Coordinates of C-alpha atoms and ligand atoms in Angstrom, one line a residue:
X275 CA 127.0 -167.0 109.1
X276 CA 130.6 -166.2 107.8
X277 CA 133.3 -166.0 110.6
X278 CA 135.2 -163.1 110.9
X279 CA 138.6 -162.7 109.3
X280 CA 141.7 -162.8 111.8
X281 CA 143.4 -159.7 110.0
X282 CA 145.4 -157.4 111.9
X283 CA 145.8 -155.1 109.0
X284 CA 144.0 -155.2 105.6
X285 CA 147.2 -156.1 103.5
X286 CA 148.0 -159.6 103.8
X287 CA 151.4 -162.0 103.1
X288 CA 150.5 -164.3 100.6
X289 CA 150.6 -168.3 100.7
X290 CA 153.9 -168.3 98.7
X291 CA 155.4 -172.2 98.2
X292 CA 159.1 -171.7 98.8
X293 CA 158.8 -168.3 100.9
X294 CA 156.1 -168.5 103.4
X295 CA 157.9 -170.0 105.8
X296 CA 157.8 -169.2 109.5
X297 CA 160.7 -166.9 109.4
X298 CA 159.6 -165.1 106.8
X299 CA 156.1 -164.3 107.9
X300 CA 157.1 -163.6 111.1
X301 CA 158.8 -160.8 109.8
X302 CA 155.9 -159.7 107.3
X303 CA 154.0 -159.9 110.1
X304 CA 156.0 -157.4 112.5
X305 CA 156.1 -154.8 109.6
X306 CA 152.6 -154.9 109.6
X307 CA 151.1 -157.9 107.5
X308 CA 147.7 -158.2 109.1
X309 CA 147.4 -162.2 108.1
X310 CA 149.9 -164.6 106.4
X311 CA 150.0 -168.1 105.2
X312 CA 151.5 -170.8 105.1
X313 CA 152.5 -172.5 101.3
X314 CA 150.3 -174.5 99.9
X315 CA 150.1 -177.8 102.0
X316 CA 149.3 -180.8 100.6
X317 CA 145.6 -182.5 102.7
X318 CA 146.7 -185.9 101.4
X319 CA 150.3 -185.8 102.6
X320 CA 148.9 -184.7 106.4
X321 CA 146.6 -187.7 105.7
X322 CA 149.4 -190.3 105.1
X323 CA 151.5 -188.5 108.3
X324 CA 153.9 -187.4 106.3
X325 CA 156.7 -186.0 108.4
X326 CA 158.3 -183.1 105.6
X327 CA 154.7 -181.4 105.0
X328 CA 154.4 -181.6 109.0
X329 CA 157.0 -179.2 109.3
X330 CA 155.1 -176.4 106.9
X331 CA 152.7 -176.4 109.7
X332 CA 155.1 -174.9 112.4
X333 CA 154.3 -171.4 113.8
X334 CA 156.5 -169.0 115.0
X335 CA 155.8 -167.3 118.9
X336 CA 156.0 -164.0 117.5
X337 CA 153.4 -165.0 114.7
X338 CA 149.9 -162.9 115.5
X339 CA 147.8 -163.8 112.4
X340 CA 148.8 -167.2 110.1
X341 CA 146.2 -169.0 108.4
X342 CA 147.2 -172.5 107.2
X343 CA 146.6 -173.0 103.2
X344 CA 145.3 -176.7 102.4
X345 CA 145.4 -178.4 98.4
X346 CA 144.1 -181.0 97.4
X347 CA 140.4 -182.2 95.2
X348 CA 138.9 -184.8 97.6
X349 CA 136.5 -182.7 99.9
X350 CA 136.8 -186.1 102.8
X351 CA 140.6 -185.8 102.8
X352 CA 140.1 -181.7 103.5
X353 CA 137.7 -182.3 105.8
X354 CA 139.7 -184.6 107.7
X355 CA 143.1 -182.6 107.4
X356 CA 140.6 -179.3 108.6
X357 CA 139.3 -181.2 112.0
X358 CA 142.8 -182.8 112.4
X359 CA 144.7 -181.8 115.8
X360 CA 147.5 -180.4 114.2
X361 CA 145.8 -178.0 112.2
X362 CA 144.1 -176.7 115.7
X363 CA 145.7 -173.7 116.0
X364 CA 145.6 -171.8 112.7
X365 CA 142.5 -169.5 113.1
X366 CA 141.9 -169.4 109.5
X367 CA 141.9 -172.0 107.0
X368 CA 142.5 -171.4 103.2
X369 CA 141.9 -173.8 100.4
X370 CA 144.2 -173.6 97.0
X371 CA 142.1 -173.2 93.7
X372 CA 144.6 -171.2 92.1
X373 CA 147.6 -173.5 92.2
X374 CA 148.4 -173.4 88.1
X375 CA 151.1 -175.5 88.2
X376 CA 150.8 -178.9 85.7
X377 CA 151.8 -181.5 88.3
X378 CA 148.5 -179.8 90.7
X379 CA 146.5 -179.0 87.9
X380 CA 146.9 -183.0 86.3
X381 CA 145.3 -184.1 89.7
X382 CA 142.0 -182.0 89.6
X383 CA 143.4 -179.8 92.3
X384 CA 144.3 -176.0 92.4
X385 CA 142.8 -174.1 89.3
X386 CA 141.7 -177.1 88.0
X387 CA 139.1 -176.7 90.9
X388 CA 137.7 -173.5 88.8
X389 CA 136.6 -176.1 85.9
X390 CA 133.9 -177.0 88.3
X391 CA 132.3 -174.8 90.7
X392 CA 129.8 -177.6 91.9
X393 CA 133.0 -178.7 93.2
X394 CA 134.2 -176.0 94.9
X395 CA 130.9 -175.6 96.5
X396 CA 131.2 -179.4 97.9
X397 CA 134.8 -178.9 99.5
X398 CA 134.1 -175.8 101.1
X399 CA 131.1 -177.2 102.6
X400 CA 132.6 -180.3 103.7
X401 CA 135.9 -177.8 105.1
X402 CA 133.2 -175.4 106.6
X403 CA 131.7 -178.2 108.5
X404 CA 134.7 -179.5 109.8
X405 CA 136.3 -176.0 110.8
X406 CA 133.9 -175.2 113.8
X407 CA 133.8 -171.8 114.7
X408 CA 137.1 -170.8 112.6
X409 CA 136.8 -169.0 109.1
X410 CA 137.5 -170.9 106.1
X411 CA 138.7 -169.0 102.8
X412 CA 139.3 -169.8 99.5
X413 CA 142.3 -168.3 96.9
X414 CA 141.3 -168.6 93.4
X415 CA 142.3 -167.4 89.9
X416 CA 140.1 -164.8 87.7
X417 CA 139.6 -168.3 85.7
X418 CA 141.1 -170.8 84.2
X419 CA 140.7 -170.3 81.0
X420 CA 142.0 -167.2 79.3
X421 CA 139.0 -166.7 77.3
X422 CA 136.5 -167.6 80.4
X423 CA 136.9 -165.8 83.5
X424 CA 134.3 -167.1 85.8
X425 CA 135.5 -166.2 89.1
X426 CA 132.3 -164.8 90.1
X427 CA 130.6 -168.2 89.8
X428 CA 133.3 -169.6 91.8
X429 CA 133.6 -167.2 94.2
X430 CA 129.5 -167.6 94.7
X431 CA 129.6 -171.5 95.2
X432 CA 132.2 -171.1 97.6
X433 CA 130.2 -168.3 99.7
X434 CA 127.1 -170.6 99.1
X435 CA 129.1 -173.7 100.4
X436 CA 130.2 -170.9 103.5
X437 CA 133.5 -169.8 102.6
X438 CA 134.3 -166.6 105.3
X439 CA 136.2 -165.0 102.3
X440 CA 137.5 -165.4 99.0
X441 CA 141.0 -164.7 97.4
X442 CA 141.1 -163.6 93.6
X443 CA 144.3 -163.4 91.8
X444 CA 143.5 -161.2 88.7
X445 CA 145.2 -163.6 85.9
X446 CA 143.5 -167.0 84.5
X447 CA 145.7 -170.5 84.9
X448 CA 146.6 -170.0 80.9
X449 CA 148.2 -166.9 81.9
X450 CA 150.1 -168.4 84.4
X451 CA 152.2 -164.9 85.4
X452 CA 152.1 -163.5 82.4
X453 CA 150.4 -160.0 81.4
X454 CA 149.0 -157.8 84.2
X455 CA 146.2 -158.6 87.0
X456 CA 143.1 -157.9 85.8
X457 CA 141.1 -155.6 88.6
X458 CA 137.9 -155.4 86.8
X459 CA 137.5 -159.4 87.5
X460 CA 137.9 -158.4 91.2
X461 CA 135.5 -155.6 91.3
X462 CA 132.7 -158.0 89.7
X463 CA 133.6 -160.5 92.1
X464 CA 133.7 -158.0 95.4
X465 CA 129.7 -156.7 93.7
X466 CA 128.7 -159.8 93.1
X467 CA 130.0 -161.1 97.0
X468 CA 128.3 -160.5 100.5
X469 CA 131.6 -162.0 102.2
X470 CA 135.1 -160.1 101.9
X471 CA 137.0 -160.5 98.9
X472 CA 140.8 -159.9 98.8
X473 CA 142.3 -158.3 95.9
X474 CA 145.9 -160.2 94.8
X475 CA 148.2 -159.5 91.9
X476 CA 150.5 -157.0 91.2
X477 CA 150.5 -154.9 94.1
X478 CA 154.0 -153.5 94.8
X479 CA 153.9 -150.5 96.7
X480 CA 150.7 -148.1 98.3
X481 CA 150.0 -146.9 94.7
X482 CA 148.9 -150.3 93.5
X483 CA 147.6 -151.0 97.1
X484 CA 145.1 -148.3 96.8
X485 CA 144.1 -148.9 92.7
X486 CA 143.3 -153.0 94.2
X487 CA 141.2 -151.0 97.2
X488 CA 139.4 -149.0 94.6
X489 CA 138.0 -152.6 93.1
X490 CA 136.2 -152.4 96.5
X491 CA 138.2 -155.3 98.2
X492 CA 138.4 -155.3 101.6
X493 CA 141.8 -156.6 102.1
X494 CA 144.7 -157.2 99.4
X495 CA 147.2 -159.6 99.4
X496 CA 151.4 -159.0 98.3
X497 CA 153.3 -162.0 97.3
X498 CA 156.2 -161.1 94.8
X499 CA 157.0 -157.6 96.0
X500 CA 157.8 -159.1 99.3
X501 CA 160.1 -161.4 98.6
X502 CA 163.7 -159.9 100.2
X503 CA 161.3 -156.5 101.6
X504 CA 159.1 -157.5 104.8
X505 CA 158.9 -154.0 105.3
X506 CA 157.0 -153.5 102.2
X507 CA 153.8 -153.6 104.4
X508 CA 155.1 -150.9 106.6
X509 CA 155.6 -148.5 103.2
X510 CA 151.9 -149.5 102.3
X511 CA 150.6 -148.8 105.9
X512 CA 152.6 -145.7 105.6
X513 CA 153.8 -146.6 108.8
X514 CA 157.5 -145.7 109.9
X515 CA 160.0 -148.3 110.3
X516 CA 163.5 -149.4 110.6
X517 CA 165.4 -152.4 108.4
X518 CA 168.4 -153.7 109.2
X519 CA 169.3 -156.5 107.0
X520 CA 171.8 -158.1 107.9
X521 CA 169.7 -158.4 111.8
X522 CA 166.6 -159.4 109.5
X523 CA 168.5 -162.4 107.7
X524 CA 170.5 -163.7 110.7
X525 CA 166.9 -163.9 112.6
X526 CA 165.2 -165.2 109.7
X527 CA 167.6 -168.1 110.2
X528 CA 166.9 -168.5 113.9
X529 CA 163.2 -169.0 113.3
X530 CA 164.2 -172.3 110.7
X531 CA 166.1 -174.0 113.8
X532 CA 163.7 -176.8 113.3
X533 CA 164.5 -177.5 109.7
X534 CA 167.5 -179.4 108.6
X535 CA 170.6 -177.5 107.8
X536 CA 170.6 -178.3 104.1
X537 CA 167.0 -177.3 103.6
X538 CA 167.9 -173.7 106.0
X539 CA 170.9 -173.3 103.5
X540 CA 168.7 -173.8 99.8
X541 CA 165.7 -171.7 101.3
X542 CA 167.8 -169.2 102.3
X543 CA 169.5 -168.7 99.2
X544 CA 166.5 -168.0 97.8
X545 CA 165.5 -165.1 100.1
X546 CA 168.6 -163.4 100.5
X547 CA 169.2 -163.2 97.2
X548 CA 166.4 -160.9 97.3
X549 CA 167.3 -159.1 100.2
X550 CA 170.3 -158.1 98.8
X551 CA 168.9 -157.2 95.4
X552 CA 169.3 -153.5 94.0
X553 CA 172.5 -153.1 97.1
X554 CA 176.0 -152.6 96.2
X555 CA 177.7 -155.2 94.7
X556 CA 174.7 -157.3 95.2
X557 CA 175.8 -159.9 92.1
X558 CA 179.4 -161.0 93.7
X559 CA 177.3 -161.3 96.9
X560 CA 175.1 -163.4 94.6
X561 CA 177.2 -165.7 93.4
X562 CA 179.0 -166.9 96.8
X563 CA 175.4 -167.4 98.2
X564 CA 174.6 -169.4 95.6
X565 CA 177.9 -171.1 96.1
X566 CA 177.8 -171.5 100.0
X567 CA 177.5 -175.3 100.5
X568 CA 176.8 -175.3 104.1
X569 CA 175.3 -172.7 106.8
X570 CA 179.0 -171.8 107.7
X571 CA 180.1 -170.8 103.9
X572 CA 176.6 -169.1 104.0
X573 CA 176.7 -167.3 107.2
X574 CA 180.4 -166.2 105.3
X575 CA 179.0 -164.6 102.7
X576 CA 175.8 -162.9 104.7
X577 CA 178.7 -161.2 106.7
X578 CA 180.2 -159.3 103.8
X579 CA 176.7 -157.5 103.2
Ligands
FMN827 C1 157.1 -168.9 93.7 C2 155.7 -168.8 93.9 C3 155.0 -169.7 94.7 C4 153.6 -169.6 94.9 N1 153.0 -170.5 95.8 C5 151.7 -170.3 96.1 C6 151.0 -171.2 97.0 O1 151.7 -172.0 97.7 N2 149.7 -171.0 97.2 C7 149.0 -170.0 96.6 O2 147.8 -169.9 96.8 N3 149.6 -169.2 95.7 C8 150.9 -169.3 95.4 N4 151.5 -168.4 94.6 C9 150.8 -167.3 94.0 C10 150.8 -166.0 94.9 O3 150.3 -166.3 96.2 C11 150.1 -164.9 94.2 O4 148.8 -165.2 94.0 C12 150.7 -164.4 92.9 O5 152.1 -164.4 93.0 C13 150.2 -163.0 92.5 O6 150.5 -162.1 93.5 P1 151.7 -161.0 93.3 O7 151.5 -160.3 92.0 O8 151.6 -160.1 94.5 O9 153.0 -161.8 93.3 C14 152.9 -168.5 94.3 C15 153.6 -167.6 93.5 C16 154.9 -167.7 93.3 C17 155.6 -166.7 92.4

């Protein structure tokens, strides 16, 4: 029997590597994100202890819902990261097989797993087994090739092997993010399904929340659109809210105390370029946090917001 998915809502924050971190999903997760996840983390680094993918797995205190997402192509390694101690409290766990990137992809993992259902079908067996009563999902691609989208088949071996629910990106690994989601991929995937399906790409505001609902997904997941707008789950909701952004960033900050400075500093370059994106004057404010070279020069520049 599939375990029931943790969701506190139906629109989830997507496993984003660079973006998902603890601060972030923390605030997806107060505007109304009903499950995040963590980036992609890697089963054979937690096997070899090592101490930098340890600190993906941190979890906020204000975090309801955060499933932890697990790569890799050897179905013993996933097992053991699954059972390990310090994956114990992530009520969900999700496994990468839509990862296109050539460096993954090179190693059999991510959407190389899509070349081989019988594969898919042994890890999530293996990561079943070793989950005990928690769900286990999978986040896949509509294919890998362009011309051969056989998420179905995928998405069946990993129900069969007894995956709780299954993630489909509308685009093939050749597309990489090129062209638009295909829906109609998702829609075969959700008929073909008993367990939930999750409808990802493309979904930037409750107009394109409601055309992926239409493909009969239970739940749909936002990455891009996000990025800089927590609140965007609030809009989808249509629930009301208030943003402050400046109060956003500075605790988005706090929640990265455990990180060292330099790492807090390049991360959050990243985000706040998006959170200042579309604002007034929001390309000088650009270009001195892209110039800050410490949290103080950073913290500098946030202030002129
Ligand atoms: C910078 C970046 C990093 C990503 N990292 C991951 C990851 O770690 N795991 C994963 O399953 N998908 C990852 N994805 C894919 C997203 O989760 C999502 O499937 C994709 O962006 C399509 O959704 P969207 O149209 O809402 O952005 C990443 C995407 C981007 C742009």
């Amino acid at each position: 029997m599939p375990y029931k998915i943790p969701a506190f809502s139906d629109v989830f924050f997507a496993p984003v590597a660079g973006y998902s971190d603890v601060g972030f999903r923390t605030l997806c997760a107060r505007y109304g994100a009903g499950l995040t996840f963590t980036e992609m983390v890697s089963a054979k680094a937690l096997h070899h202890n090592n101490g930098t993918t340890e600190s993906l797995l941190v979890v906020g205190k204000e975090e309801r819902a955060c499933g932890v997402q697990l790569f890799g192509h050897e179905a013993d390694i996933i097992a053991e990261a699954v059972a390990s101690d310090r994956l114990k409290n992530f009520p969900i766990i999700d496994i990468n097989m839509g990862c296109p990137v050539p460096k993954i992809v090179n190693n059999g993992e991510g959407s190389a797993l899509m070349k081989t259902p019988e594969k898919i079908y042994e890890i999530v067996k293996a990561a079943v087994d070793a989950a005990g009563k928690r769900p286990v999902s999978v986040k896949m691609r509509a294919g890998f090739f362009a011309g051969e989208k056989n998420a179905v088949e995928c998405a069946l071996a990993a129900q069969e092997g007894g995956a709780s629910m299954v993630t489909v990106h509308g685009r093939t690994r050749e597309q990489y993010y090129a062209g638009s989601a295909d829906l109609g991929i998702i829609g075969e995937v959700k008929s073909a399904l008993d367990i939930p399906v999750c409808g990802n790409g493309d979904v930037t505001d409750r107009t394109s929340y409601l055309k992926m609902k239409d493909t009969g997904a239970g739940f749909v997941m936002v990455a891009r659109a996000a990025f800089g707008r927590p609140y965007i789950f609030a809009e989808i909701l249509e629930k009301p809210y208030e943003f402050d952004i400046k109060e956003a960033i500075f605790e988005h900050i706090s929640w990265l105390s455990h990180l060292p400075e330099r790492v807090v500093v390049n991360s959050m370059k990243k985000h706040v370029s998006f959170y200042v994106k579309g604002r007034p004057g929001h390309k000088n404010l650009k270009t001195e946090i892209f110039a800050a070279e410490n949290m103080a020069q950073l913290l500098c520049a946030i202030e002129k917001i």
